mmCIF file of C-alpha atoms and ligand atoms in Angstrom:
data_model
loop_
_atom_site.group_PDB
_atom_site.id
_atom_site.type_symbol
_atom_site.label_atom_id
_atom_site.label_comp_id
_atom_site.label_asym_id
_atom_site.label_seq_id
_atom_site.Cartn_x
_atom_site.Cartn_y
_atom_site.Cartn_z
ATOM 1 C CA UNK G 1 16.757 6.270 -5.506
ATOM 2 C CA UNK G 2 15.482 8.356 -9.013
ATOM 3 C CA UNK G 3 14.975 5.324 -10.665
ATOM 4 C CA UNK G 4 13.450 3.357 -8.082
ATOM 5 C CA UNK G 5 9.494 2.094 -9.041
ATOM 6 C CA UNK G 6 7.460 1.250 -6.125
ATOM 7 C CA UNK G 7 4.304 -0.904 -6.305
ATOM 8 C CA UNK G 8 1.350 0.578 -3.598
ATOM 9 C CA UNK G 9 -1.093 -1.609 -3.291
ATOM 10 C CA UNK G 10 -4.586 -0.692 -1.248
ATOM 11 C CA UNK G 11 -6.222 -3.248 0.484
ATOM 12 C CA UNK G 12 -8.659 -0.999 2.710
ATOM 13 C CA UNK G 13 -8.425 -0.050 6.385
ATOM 14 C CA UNK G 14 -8.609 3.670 8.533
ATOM 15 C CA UNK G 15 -5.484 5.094 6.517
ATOM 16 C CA UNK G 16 -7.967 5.681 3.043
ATOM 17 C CA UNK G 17 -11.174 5.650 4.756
ATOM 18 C CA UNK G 18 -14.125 8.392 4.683
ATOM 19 C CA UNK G 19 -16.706 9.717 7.480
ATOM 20 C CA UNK G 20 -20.187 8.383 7.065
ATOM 21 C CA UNK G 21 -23.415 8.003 9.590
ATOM 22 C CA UNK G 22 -21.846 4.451 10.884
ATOM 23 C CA UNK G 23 -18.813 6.098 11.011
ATOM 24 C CA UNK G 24 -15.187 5.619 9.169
ATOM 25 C CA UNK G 25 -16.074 2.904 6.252
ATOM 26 C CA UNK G 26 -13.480 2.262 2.822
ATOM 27 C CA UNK G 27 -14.370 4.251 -0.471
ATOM 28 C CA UNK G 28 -13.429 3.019 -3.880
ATOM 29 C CA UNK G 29 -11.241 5.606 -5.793
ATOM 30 C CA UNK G 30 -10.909 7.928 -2.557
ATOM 31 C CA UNK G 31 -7.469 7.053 -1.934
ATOM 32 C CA UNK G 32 -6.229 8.638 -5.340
ATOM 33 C CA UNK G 33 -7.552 11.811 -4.710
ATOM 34 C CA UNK G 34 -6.132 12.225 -0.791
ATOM 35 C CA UNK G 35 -2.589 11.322 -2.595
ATOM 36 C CA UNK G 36 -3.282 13.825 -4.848
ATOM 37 C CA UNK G 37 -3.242 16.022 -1.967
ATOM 38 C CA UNK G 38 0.044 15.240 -0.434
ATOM 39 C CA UNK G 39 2.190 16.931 -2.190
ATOM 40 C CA UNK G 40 5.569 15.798 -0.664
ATOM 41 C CA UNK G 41 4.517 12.392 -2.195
ATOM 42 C CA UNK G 42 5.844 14.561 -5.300
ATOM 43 C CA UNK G 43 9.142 16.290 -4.126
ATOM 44 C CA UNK G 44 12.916 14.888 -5.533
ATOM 45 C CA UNK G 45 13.678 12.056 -3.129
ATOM 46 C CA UNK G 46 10.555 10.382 -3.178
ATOM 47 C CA UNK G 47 9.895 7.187 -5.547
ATOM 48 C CA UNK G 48 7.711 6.812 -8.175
ATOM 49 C CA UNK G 49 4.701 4.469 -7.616
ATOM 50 C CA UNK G 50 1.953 2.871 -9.288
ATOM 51 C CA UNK G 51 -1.381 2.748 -7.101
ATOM 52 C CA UNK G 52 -3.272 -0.423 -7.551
ATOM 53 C CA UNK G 53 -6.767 -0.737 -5.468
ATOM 54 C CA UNK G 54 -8.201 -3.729 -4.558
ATOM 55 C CA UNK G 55 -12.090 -4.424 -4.235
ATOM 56 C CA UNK G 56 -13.449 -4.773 -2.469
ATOM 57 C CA UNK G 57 -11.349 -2.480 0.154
ATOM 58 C CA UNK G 58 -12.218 -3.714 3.402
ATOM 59 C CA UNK G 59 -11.923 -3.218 6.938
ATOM 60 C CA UNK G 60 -9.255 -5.651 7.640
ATOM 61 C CA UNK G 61 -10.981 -7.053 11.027
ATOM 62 C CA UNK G 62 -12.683 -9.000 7.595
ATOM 63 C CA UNK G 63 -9.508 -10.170 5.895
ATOM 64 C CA UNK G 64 -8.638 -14.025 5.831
ATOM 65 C CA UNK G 65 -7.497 -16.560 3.844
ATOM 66 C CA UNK G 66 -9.165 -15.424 0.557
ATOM 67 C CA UNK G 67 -7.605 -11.820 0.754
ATOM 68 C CA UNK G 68 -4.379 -12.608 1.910
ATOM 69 C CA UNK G 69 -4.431 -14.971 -1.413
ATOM 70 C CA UNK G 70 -5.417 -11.980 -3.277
ATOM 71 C CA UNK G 71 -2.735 -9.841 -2.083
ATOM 72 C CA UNK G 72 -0.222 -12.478 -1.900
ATOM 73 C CA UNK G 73 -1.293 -12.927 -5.981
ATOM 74 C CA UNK G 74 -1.192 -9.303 -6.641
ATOM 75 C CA UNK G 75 2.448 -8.939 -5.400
ATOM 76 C CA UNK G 76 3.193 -12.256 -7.295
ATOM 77 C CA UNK G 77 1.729 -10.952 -10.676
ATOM 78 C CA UNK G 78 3.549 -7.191 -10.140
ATOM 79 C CA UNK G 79 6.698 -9.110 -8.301
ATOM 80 C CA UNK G 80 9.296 -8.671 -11.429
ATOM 81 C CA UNK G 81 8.282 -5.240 -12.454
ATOM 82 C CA UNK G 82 8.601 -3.152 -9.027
ATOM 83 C CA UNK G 83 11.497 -2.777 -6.974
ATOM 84 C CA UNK G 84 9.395 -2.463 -4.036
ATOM 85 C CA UNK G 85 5.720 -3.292 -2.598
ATOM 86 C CA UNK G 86 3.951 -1.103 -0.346
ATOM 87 C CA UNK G 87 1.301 -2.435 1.411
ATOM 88 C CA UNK G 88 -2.232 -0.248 2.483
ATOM 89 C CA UNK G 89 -3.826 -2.185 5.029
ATOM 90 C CA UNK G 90 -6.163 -2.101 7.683
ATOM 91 C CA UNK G 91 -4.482 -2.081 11.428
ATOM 92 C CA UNK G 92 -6.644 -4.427 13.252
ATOM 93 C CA UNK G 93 -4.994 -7.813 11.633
ATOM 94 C CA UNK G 94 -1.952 -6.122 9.688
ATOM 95 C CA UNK G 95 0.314 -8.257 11.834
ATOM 96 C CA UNK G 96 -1.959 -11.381 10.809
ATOM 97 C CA UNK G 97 -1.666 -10.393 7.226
ATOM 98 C CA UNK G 98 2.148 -9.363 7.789
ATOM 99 C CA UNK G 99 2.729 -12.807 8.337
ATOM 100 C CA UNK G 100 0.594 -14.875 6.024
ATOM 101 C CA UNK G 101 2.778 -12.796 3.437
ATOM 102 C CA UNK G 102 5.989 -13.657 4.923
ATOM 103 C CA UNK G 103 5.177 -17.527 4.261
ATOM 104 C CA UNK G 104 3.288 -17.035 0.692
ATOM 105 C CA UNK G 105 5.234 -15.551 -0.425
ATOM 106 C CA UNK G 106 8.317 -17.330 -0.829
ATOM 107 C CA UNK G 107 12.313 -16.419 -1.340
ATOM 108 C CA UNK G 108 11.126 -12.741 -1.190
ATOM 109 C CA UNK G 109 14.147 -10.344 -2.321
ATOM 110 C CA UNK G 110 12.515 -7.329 -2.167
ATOM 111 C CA UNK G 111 11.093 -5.261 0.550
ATOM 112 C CA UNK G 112 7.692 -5.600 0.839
ATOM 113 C CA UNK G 113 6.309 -3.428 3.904
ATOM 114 C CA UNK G 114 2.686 -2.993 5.061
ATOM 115 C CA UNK G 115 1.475 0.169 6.532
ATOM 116 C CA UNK G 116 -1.815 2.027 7.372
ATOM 117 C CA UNK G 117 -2.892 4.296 10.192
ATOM 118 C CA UNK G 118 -5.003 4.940 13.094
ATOM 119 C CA UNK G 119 -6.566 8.293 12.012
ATOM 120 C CA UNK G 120 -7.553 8.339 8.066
ATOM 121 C CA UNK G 121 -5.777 10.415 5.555
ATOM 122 C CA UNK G 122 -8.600 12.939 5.463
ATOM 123 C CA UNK G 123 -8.299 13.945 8.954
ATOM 124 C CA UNK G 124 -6.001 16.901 9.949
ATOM 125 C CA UNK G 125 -4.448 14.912 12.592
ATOM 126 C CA UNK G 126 -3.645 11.540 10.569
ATOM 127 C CA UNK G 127 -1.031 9.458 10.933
ATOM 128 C CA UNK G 128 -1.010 8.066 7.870
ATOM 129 C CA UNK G 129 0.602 10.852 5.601
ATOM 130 C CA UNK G 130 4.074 9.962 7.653
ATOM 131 C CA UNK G 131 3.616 6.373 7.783
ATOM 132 C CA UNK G 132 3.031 6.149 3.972
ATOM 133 C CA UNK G 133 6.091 8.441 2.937
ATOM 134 C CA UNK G 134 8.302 6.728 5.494
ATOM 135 C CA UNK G 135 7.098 3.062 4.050
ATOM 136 C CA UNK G 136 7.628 4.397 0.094
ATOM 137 C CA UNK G 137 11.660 6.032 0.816
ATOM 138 C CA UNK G 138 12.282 2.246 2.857
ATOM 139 C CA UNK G 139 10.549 0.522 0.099
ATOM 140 C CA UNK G 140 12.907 2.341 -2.188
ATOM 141 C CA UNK G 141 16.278 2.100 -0.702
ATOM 142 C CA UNK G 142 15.960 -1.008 -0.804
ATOM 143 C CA UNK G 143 18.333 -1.872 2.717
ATOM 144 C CA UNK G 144 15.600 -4.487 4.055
ATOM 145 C CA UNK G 145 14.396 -7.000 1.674
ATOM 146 C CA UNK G 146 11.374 -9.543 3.179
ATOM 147 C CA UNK G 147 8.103 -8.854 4.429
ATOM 148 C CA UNK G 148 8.052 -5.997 6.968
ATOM 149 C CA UNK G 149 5.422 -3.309 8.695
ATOM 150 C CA UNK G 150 6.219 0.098 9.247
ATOM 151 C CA UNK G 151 4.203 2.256 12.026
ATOM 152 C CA UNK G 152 5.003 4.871 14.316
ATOM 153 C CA UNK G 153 8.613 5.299 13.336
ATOM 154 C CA UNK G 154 9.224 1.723 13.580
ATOM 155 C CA UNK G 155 10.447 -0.910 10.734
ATOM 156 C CA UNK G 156 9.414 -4.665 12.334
ATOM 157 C CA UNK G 157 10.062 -7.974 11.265
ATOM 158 C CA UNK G 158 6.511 -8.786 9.849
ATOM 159 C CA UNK G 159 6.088 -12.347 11.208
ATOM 160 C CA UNK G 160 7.137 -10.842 14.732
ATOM 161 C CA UNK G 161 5.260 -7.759 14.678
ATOM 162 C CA UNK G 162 1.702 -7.257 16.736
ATOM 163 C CA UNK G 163 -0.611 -5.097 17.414
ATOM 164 C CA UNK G 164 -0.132 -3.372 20.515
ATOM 165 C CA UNK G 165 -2.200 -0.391 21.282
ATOM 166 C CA UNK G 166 -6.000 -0.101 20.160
ATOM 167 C CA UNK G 167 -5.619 3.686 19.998
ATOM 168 C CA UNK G 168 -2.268 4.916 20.134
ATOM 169 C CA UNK G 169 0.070 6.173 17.169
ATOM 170 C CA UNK G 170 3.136 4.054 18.043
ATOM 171 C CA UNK G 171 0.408 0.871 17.977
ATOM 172 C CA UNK G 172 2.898 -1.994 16.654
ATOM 173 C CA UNK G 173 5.967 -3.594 18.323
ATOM 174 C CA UNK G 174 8.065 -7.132 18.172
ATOM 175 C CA UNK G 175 8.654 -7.913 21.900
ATOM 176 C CA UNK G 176 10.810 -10.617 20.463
ATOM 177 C CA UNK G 177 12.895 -8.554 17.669
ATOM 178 C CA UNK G 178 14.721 -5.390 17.597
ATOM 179 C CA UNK G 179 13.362 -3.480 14.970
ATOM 180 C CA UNK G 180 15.016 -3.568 11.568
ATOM 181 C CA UNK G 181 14.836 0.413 11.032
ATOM 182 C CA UNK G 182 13.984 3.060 13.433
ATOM 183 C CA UNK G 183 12.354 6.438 11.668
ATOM 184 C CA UNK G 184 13.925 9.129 13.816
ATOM 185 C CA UNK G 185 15.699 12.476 12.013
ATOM 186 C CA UNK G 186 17.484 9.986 9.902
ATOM 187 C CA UNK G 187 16.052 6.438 9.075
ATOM 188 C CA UNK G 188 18.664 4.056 10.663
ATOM 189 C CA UNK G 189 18.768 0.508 9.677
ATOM 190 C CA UNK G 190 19.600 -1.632 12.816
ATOM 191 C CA UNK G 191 21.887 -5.053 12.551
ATOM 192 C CA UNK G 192 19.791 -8.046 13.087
ATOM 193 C CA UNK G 193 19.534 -11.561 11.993
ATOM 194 C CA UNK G 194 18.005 -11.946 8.620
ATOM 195 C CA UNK G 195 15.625 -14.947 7.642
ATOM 196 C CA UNK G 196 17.225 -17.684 6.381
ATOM 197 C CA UNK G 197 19.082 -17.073 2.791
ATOM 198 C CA UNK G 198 17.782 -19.131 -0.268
ATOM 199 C CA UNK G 199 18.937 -18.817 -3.934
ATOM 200 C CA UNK G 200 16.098 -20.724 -4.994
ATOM 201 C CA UNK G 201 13.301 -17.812 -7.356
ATOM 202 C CA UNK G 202 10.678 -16.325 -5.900
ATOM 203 C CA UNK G 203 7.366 -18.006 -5.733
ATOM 204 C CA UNK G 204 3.837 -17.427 -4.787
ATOM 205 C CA UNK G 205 2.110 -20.383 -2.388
ATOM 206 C CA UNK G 206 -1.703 -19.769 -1.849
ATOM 207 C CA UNK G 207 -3.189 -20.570 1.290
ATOM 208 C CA UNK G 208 -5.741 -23.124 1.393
ATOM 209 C CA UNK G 209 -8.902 -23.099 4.117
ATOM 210 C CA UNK G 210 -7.521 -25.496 6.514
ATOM 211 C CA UNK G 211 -9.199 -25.676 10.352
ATOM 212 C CA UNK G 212 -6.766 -23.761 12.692
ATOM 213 C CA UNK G 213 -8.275 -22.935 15.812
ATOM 214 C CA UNK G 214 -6.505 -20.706 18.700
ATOM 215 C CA UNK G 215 -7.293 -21.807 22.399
ATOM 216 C CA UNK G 216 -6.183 -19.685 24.867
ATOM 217 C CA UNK G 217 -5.922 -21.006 28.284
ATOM 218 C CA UNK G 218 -7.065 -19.533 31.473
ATOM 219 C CA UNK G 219 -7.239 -20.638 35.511
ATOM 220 C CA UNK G 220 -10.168 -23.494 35.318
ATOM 221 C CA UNK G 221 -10.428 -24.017 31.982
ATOM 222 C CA UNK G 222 -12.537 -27.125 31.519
ATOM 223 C CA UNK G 223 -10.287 -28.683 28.216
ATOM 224 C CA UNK G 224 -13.107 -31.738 27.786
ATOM 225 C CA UNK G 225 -15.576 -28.864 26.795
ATOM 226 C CA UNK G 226 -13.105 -28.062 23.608
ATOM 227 C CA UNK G 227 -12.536 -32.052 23.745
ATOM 228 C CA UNK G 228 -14.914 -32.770 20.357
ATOM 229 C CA UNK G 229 -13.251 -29.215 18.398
ATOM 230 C CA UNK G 230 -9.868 -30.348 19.455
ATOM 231 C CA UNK G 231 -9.723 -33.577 18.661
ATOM 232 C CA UNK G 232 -12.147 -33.835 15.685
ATOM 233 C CA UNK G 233 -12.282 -30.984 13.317
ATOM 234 C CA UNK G 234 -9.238 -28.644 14.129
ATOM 235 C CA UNK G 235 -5.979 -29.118 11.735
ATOM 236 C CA UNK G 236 -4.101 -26.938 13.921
ATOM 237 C CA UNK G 237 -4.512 -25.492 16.914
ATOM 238 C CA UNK G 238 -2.438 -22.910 18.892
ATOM 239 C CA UNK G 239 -2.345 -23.157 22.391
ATOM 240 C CA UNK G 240 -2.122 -19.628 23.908
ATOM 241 C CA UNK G 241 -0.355 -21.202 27.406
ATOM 242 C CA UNK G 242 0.747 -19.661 30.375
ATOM 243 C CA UNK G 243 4.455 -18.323 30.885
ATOM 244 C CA UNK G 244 6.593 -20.317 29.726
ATOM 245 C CA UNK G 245 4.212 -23.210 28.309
ATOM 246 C CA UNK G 246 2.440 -24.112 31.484
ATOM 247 C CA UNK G 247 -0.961 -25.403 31.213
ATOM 248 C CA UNK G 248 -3.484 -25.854 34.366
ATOM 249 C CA UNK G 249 -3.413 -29.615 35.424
ATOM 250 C CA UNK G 250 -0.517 -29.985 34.875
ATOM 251 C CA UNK G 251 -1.609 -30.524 31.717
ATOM 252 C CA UNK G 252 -2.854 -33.923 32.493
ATOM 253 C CA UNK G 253 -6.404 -33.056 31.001
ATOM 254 C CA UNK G 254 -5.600 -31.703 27.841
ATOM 255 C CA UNK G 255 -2.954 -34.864 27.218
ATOM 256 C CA UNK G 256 -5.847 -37.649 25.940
ATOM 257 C CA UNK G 257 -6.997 -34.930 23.636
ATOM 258 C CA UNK G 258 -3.702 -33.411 22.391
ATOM 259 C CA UNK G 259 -2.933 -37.746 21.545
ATOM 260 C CA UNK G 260 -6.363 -37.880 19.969
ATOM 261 C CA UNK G 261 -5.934 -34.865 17.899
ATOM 262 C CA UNK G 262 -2.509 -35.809 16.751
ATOM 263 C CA UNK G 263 -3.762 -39.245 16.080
ATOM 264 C CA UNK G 264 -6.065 -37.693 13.689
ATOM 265 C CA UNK G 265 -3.535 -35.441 11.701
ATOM 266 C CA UNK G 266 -3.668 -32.337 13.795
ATOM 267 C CA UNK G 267 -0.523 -29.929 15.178
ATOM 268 C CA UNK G 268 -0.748 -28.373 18.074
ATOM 269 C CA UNK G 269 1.693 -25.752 18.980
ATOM 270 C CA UNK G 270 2.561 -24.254 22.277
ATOM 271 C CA UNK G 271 2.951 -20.587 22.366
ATOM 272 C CA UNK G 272 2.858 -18.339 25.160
ATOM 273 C CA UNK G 273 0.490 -15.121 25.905
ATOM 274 C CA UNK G 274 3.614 -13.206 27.576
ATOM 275 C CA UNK G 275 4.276 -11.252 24.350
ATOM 276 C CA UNK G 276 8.235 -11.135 25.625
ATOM 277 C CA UNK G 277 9.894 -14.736 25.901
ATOM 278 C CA UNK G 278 9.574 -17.854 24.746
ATOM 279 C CA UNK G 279 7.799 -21.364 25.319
ATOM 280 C CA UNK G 280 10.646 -23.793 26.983
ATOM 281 C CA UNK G 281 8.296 -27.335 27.007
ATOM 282 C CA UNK G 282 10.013 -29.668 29.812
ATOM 283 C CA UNK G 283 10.845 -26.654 31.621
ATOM 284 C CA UNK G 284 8.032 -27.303 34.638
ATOM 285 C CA UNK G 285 6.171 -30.291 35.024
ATOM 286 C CA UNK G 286 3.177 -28.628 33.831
ATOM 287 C CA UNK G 287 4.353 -28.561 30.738
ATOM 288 C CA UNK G 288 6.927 -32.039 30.353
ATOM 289 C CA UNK G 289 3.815 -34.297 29.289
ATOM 290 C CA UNK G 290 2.747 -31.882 25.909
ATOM 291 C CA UNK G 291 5.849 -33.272 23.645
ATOM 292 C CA UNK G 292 5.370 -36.577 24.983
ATOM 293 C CA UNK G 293 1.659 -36.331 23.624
ATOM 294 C CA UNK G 294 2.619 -35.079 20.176
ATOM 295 C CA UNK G 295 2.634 -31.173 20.532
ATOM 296 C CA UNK G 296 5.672 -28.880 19.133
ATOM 297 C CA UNK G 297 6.760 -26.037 20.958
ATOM 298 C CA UNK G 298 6.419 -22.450 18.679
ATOM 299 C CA UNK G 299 9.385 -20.861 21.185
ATOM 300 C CA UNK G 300 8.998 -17.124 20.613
ATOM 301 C CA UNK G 301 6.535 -16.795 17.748
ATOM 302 C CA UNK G 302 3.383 -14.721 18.095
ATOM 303 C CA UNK G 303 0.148 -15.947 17.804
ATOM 304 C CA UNK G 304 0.009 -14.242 14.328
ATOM 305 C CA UNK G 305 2.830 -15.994 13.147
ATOM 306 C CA UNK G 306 2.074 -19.531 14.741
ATOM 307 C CA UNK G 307 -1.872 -19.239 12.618
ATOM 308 C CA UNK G 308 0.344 -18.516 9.441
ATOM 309 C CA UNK G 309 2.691 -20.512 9.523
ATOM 310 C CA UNK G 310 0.351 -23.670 10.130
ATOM 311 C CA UNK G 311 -1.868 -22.757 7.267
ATOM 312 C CA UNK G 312 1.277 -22.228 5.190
ATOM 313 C CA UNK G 313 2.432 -25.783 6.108
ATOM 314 C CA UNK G 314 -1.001 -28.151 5.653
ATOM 315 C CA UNK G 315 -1.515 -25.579 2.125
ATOM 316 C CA UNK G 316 2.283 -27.222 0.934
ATOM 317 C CA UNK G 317 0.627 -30.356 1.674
ATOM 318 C CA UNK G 318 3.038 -31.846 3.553
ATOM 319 C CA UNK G 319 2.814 -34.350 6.445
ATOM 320 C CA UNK G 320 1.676 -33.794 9.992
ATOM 321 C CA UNK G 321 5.741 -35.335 10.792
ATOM 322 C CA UNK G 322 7.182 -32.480 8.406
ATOM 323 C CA UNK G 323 4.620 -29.867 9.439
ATOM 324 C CA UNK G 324 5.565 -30.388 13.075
ATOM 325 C CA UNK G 325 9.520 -30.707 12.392
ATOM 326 C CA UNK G 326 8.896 -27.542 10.435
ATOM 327 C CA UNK G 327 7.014 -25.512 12.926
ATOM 328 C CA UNK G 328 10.040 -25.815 15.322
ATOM 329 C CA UNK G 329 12.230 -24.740 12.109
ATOM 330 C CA UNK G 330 13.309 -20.553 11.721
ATOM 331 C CA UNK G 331 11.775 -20.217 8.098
ATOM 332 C CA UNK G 332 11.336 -16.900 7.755
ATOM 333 C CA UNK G 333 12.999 -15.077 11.033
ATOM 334 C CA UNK G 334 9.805 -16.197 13.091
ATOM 335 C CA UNK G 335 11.155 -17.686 15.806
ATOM 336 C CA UNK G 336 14.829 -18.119 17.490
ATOM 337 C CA UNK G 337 15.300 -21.287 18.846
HETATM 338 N N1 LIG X 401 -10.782 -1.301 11.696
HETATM 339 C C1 LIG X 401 -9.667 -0.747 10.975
HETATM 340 C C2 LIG X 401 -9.041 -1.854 10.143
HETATM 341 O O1 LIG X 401 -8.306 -2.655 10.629
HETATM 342 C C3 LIG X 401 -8.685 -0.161 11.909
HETATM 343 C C4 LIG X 401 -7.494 0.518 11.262
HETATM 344 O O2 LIG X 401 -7.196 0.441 10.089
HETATM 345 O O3 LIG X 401 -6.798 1.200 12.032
HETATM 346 O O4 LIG X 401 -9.305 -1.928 8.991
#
């Protein structure tokens, strides 16, 4: 591991933040001087690493598109010289952000893992000191080589992690996905499918702004009040549905606007909000008529992933046909089939 160089990028969030009057905000250059402090970040063992900070550091409750370009871009531009990326980020969308990167960025073959914490680095009781050294020595040994997000003493899959406690230390899990790595006394690394293999080089793919819209449904939803959105200015749309895909009605009301929508170039994918399982369309009758109408199912991707993944596949460009074939296509580990 001497040798090993590992790229730490800082994109913002609790883990480098500072007390003010509005409480916990982001502080350019802080983060250099609360590494200073840790001083096992200097013992034999650990990896060297190059801080890079990017500005403006933000909460990440107001990252999107534009910064997951820029960090996509930043890994792209350091991706030949590092044999690692660690990621600083901001819990409240780390999962979103996990994922975005896992499509970017594209034919990854080195471990690229996001991290952060619930209590900041300057407070006694932080989270973030373990988390960070953890992240670096995985980054390093180089066993697990995509996207991935490390908290709590767990390594996930980062297109099937989620956030999963607003306050508690072990606040990420992949209902769907064993974790790669679990951070115990030793760090073991845990046999489980990996994303498809490619030989083709790595390469970066921006996102563009495309209209994706996330409806979630609940008992009496009125679907002509979403009618106009639906069917008129959304690209894609995930369908948060119940169970196993079921959707109130039978899903007889949302079926003239899932046709219209598709008429006009839109993908609408079926996900479930049971965080365990997946979407089985045809399985009830409340669910047969949503193929028929032009909607793919996403199986057992999260929400997170589903939002990616479409604004991964109308940025390539490609055809609502392709982007729907490909939706129901493992590209990355997101989904099992
Ligand atoms: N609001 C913070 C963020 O997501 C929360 C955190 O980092 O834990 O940036």
């Amino acid at each position: 591991m001497d040798n090993k160089k590992i790229c730490l990028v800082h994109t913002g969030g609790t883990i480098g933040m500072t007390r003010s009057e509005r409480g916990y905000v982001p502080k350019e250059g802080y983060l250099s001087t609360l590494l200073e402090e840790i001083s096992d970040l200097k013992v034999d063992g650990m990896p060297e690493y190059d801080l890079y900070e990017l500005s403006p550091l933000l909460d990440s409750s107001n990252m999107a598109v534009t910064e997951w370009n820029r960090i996509g871009e930043k890994i792209a531009s350091l991706y030949d010289k590092y044999d690692g990326f660690v990621i600083l980020h901001g819990t409240d969308t780390m999962a979103y952000t996990a994922s975005s990167l896992s499509f970017m960025l594209e034919n990854v073959k080195k471990p690229i893992i996001l991290t952060g914490s619930q209590i900041p680095l300057c407070e006694v009781r932080s989270d973030g000191r373990d988390n960070l050294i953890t992240s670096l020595l995985i980054a390093a040994s180089g066993e697990v080589r995509e996207v991935c997000l490390y908290f709590g003493g767990k390594l996930l899959r980062g297109n099937r992690s989620m956030k999963v406690s607003a306050d508690g230390l072990l606040a990420f899990d992949s209902p769907n996905m064993q974790p790669l790595a679990e951070a115990g006394i030793n760090i073991r690394y845990l046999p489980t499918v990996p994303p498809p293999e490619t030989d083709l080089p790595f390469e970066f793919c921006p996102f563009s702004e495309v209209p994706i819209g996330v409806l979630k449904v609940f008992p009496g939803i009125n679907f002509s009040l979403f009618n106009v959105v639906i069917a008129e200015k959304l690209k894609g749309v995930v369908l948060e549905t119940f169970g196993s895909g079921n959707i109130p009605g039978e899903g007889n009301a949302l079926l003239p606007i899932i046709r219209s929508a598709f008429a006009a170039g839109a993908v609408i994918t079926v996900c479930s909000q049971c965080p365990e399982g997946t979407v089985s369309l045809g399985a009830y009758a409340a669910s047969s008529e949503l193929v028929s109408a032009g909607a793919v199912s996403g199986y057992d991707m999260t929400t997170e992933a589903a939002v990616a993944k479409l604004y991964y596949l109308f940025s390539k460009g490609y055809s609502k046909e392709k982007i729907k074939e490909l939706m129901e296509t493992n590209l990355r580990g997101e989904l099992t089939k």
